[in-house]
PDB file of C-alpha atoms in Angstrom:
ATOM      1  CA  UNK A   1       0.000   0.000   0.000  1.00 68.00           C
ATOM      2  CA  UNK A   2       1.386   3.102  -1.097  1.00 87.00           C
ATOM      3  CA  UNK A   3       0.710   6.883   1.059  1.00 90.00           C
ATOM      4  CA  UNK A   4      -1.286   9.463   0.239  1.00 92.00           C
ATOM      5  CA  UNK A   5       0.612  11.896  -1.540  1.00 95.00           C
ATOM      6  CA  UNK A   6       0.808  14.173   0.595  1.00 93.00           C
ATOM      7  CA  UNK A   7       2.573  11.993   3.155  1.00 95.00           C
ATOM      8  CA  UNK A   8       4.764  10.837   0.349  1.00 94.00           C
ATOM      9  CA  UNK A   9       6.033  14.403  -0.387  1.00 96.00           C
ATOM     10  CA  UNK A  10       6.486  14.921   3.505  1.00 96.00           C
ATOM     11  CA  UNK A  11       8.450  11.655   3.987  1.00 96.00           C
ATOM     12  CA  UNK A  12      10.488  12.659   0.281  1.00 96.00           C
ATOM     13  CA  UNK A  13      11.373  16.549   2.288  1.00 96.00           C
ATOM     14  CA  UNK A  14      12.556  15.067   5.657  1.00 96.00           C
ATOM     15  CA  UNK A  15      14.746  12.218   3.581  1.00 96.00           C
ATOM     16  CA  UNK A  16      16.693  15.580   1.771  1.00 96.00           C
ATOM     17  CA  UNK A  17      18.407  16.662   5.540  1.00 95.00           C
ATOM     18  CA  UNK A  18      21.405  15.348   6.281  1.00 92.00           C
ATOM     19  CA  UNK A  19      21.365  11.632   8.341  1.00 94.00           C
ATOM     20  CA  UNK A  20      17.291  11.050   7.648  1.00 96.00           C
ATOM     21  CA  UNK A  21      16.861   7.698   6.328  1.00 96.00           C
ATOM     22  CA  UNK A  22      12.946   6.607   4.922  1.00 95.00           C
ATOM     23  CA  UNK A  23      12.360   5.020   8.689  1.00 96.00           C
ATOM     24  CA  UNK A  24      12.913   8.748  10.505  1.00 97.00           C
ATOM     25  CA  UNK A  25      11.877  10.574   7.856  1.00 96.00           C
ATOM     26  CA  UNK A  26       8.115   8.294   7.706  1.00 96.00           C
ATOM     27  CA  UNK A  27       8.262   8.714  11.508  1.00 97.00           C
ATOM     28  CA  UNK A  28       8.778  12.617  11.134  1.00 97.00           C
ATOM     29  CA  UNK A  29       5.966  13.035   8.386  1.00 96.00           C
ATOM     30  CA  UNK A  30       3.707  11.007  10.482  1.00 96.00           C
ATOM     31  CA  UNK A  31       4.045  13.024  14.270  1.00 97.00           C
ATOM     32  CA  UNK A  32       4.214  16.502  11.863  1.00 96.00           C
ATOM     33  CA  UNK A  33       0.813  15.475  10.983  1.00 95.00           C
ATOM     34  CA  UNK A  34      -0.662  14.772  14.632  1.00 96.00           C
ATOM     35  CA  UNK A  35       0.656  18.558  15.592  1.00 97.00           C
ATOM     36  CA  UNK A  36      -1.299  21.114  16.389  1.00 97.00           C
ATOM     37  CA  UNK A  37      -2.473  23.214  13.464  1.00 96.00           C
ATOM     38  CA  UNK A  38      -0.615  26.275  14.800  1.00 97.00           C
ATOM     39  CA  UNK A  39       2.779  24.352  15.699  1.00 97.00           C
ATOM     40  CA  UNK A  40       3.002  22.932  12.126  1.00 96.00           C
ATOM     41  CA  UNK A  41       1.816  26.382  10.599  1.00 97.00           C
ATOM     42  CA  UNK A  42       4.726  28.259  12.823  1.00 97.00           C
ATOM     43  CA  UNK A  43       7.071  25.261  11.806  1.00 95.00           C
ATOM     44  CA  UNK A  44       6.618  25.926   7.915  1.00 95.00           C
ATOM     45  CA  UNK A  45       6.947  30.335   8.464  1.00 96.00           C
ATOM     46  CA  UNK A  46      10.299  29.468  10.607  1.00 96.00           C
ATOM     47  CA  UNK A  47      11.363  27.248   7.624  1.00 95.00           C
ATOM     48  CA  UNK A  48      10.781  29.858   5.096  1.00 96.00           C
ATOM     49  CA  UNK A  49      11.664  32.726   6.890  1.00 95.00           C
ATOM     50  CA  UNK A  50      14.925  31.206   7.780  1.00 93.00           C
ATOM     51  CA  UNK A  51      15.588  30.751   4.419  1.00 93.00           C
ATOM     52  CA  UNK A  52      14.280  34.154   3.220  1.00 95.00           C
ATOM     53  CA  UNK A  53      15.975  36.474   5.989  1.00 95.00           C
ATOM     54  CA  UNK A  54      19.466  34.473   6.143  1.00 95.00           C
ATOM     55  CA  UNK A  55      22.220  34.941   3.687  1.00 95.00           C
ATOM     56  CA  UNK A  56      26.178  35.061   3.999  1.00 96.00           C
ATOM     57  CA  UNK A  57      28.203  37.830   5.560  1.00 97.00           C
ATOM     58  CA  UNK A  58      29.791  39.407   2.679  1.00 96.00           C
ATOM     59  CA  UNK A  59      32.988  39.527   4.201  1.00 96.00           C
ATOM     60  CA  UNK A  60      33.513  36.122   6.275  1.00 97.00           C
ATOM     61  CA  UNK A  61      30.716  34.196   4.897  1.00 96.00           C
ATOM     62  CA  UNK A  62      28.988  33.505   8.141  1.00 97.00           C
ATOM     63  CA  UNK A  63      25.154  33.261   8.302  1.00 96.00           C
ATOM     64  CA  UNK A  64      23.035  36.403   9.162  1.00 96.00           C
ATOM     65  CA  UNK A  65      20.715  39.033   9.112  1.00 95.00           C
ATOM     66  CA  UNK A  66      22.540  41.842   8.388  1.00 94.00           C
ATOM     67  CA  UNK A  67      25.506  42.292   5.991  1.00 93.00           C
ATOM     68  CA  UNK A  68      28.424  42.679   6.997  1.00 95.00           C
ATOM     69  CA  UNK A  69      27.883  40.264  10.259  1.00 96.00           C
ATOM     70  CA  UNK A  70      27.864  41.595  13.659  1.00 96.00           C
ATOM     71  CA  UNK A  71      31.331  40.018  14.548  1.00 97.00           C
ATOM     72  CA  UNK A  72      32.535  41.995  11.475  1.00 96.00           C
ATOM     73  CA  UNK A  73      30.948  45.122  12.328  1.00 96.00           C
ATOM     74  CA  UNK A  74      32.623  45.005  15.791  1.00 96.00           C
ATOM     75  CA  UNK A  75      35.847  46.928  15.795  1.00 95.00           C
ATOM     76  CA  UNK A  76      36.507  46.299  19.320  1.00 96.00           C
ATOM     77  CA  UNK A  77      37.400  42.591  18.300  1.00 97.00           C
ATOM     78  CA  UNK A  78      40.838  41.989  17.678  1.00 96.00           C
ATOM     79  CA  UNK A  79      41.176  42.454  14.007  1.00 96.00           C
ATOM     80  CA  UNK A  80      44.859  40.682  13.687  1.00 96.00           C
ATOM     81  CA  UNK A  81      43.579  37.491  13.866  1.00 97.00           C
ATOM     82  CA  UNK A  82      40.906  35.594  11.885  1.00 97.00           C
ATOM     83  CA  UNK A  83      40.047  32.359  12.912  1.00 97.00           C
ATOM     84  CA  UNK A  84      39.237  29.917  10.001  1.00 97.00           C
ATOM     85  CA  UNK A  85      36.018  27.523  10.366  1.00 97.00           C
ATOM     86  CA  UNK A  86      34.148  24.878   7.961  1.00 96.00           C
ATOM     87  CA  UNK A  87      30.890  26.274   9.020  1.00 96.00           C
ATOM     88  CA  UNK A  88      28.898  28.833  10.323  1.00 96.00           C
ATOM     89  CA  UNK A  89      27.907  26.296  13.732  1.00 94.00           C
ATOM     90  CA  UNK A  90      31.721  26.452  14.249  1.00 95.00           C
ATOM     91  CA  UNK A  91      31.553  30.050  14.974  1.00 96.00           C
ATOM     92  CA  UNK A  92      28.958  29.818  17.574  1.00 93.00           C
ATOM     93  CA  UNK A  93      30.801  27.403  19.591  1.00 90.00           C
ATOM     94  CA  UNK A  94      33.826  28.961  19.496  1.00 92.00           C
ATOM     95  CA  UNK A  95      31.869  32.078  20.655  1.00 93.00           C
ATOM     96  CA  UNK A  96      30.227  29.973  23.486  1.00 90.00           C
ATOM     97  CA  UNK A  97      33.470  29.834  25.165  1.00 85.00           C
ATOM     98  CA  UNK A  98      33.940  33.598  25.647  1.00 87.00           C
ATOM     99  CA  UNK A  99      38.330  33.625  25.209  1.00 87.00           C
ATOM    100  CA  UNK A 100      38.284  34.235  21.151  1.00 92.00           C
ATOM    101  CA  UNK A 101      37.920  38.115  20.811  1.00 95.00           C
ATOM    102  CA  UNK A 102      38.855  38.188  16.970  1.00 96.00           C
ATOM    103  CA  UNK A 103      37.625  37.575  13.963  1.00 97.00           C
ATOM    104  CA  UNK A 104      35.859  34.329  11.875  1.00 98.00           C
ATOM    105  CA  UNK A 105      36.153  33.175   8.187  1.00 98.00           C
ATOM    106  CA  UNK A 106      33.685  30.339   6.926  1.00 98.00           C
ATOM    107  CA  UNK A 107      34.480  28.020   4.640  1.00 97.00           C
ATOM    108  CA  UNK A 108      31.647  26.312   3.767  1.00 96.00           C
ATOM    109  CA  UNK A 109      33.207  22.811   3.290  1.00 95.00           C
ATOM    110  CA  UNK A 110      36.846  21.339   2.918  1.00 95.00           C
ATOM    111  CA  UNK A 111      38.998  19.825   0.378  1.00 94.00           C
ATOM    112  CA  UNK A 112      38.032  16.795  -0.538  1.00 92.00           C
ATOM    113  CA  UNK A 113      39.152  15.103  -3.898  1.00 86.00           C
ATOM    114  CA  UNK A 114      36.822  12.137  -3.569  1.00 89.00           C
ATOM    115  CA  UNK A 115      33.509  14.180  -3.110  1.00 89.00           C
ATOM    116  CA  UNK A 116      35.054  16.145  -5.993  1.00 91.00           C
ATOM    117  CA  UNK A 117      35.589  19.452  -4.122  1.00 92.00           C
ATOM    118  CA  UNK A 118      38.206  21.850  -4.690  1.00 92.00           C
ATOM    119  CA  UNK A 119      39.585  24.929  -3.422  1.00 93.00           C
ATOM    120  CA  UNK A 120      37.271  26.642  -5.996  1.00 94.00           C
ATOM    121  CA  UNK A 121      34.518  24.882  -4.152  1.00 94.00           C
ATOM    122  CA  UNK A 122      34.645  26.281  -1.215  1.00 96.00           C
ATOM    123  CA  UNK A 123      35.273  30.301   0.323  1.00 96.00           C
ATOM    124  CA  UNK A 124      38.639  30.364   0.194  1.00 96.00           C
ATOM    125  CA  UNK A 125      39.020  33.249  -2.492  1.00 95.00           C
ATOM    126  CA  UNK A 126      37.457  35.807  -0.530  1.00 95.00           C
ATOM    127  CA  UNK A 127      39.750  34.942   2.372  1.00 96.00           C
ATOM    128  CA  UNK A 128      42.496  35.519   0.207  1.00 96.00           C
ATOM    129  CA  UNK A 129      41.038  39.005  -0.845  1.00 95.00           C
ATOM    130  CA  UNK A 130      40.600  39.357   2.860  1.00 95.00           C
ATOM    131  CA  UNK A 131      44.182  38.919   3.560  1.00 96.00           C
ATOM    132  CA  UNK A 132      44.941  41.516   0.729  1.00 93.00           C
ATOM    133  CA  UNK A 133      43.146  44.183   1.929  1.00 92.00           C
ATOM    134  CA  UNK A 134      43.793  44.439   5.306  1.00 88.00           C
ATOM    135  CA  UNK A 135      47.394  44.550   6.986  1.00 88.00           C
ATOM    136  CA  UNK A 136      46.632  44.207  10.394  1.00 93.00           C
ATOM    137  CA  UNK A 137      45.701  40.850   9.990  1.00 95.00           C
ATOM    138  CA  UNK A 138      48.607  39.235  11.692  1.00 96.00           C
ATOM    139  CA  UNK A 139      47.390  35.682  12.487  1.00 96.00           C
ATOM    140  CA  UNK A 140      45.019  32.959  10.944  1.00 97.00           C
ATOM    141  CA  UNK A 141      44.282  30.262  13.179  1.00 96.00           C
ATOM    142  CA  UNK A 142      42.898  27.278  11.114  1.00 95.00           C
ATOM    143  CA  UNK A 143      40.001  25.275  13.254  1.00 93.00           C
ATOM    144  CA  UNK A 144      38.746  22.745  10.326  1.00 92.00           C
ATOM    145  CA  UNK A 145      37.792  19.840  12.154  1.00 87.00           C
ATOM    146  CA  UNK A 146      40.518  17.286  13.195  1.00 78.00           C
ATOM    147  CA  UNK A 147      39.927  14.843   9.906  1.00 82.00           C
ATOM    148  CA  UNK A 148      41.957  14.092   7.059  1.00 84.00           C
ATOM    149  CA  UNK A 149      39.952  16.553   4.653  1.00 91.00           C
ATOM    150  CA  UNK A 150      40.192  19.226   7.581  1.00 89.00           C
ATOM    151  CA  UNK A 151      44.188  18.379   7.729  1.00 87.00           C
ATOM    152  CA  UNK A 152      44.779  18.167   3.849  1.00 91.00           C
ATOM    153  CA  UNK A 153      42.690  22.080   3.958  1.00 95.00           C
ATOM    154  CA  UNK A 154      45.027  23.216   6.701  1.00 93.00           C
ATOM    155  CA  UNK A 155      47.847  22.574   5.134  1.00 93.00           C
ATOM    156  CA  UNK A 156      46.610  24.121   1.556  1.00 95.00           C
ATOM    157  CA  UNK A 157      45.975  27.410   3.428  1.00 96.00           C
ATOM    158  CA  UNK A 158      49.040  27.348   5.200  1.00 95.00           C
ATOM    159  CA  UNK A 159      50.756  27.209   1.930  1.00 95.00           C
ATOM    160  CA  UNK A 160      48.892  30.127   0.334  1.00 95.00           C
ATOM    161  CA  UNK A 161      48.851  32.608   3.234  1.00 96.00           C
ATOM    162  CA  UNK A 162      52.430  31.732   4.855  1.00 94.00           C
ATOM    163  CA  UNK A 163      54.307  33.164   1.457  1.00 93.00           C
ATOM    164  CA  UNK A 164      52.747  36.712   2.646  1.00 92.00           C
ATOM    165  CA  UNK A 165      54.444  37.221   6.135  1.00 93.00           C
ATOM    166  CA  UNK A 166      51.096  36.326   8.154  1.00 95.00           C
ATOM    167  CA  UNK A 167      51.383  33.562  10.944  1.00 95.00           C
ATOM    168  CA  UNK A 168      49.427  30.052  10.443  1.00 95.00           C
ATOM    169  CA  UNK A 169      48.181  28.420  13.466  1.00 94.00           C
ATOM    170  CA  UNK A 170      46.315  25.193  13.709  1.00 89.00           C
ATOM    171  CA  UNK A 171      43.993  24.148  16.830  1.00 77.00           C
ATOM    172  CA  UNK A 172      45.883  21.613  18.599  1.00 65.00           C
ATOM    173  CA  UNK A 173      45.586  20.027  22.282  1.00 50.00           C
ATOM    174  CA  UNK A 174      42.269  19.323  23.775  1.00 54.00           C
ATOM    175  CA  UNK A 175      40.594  18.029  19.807  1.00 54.00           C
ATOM    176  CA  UNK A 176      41.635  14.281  19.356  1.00 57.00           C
ATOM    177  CA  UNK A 177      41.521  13.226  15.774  1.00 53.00           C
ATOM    178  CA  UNK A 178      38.288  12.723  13.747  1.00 58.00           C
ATOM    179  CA  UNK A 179      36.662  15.025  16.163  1.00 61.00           C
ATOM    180  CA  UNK A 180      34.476  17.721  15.584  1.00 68.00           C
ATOM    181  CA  UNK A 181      34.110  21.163  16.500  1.00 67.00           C
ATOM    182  CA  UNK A 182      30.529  21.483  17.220  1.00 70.00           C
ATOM    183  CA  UNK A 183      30.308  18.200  19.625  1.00 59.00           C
ATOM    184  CA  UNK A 184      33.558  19.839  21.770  1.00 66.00           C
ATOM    185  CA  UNK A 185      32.764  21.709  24.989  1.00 65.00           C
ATOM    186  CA  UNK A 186      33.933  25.438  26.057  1.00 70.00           C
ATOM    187  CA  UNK A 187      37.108  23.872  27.516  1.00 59.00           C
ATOM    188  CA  UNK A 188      38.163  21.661  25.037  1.00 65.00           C
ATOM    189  CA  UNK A 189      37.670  24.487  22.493  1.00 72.00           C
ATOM    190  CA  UNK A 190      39.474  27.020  25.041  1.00 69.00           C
ATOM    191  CA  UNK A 191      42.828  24.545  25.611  1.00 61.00           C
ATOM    192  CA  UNK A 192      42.368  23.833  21.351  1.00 68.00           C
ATOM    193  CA  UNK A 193      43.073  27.441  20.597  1.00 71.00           C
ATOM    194  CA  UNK A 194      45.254  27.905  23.444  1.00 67.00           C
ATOM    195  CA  UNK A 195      47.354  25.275  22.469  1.00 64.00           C
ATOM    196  CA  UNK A 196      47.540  25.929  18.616  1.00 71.00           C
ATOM    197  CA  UNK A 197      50.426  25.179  16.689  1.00 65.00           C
ATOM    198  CA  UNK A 198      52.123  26.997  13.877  1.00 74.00           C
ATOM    199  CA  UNK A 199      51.804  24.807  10.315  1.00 71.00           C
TER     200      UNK A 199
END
């Protein structure tokens, strides 16, 4: 027996987000339908309106309201240093932790040859423009998670930005290997960036 098609569509939506397989996504569809009219009607206007009033900082790629960002717009953060993330979650638990006073680049991704993504692929460009413009940047602490696509992207940017006189760091004690960023706690994070390493 097949679903209604409107259940079928429902199940077809969840299955598109990241780790939803048909099981979760059927048992999603189904308990979205048993909601109140109101929580599923405020569901679908957060949905679109997240998607509407969101876009990317125009400077460090970060998701927000306003352009540029309110981390960019802040000159009483240190503006030597810009700390180098996959994605825009990494920024708000490195922020959670309350020691990291300067500034965030997002990458959106990392290398990785067998998905077929390149340095064109993700925002490394604009970081490079970034670097261009602005002298006082004195530091760039890479934070790409501890795997071998976040290592391999480390080490490419450490290779384009140490040829123009700026420091490369790389988050070291306190993240073991295959670990990532937005499953570490406030310490771990804090003794990571204390403990960076220059690559």
């Amino acid at each position: 027996m097949q679903y209604p098609e409107p259940i079928a569509q429902l199940i077809e939506s969840y299955m598109k987000l990241p780790g939803i397989g048909s099981k979760t996504a059927t048992r999603l569809a189904f308990y979205t339908i048993s909601m109140e009219n109101d929580d599923v009607t405020n569901f679908a206007k957060a949905l679109i309106a997240a998607k509407r009033d969101l876009h990317f900082c125009s400077i460090c790629g970060n998701i927000t309201e306003e352009d540029p960002c309110i981390i960019c717009k802040d000159k009483s953060r240190d503006q030597s240093t810009i700390l180098v993330v996959e994605e825009s979650k990494d920024i708000m638990s490195m922020e959670k932790m309350k020691e990291y006073h300067g500034l965030y680049h997002v990458l959106h991704g990392v290398l990785s040859p067998i998905e077929g993504t390149g340095p064109e692929d993700i925002n490394i460009a604009s970081l490079l423009t970034r670097l261009q413009q602005h002298d006082d940047v004195k530091e760039v602490i890479v934070a790409t998670n501890a795997s071998s696509e976040g290592e391999a992207t480390a080490m490419y940017l450490s290779r384009l930005i140490k040829p123009a006189g700026i420091k490369v760091t790389r988050l070291a004690h306190g993240l073991s290997v295959g670990a990532d960023i937005d499953y570490a706690d406030e310490m771990t994070l804090f003794k990571a960036v204390e403990g960076r390493t220059e690559i």
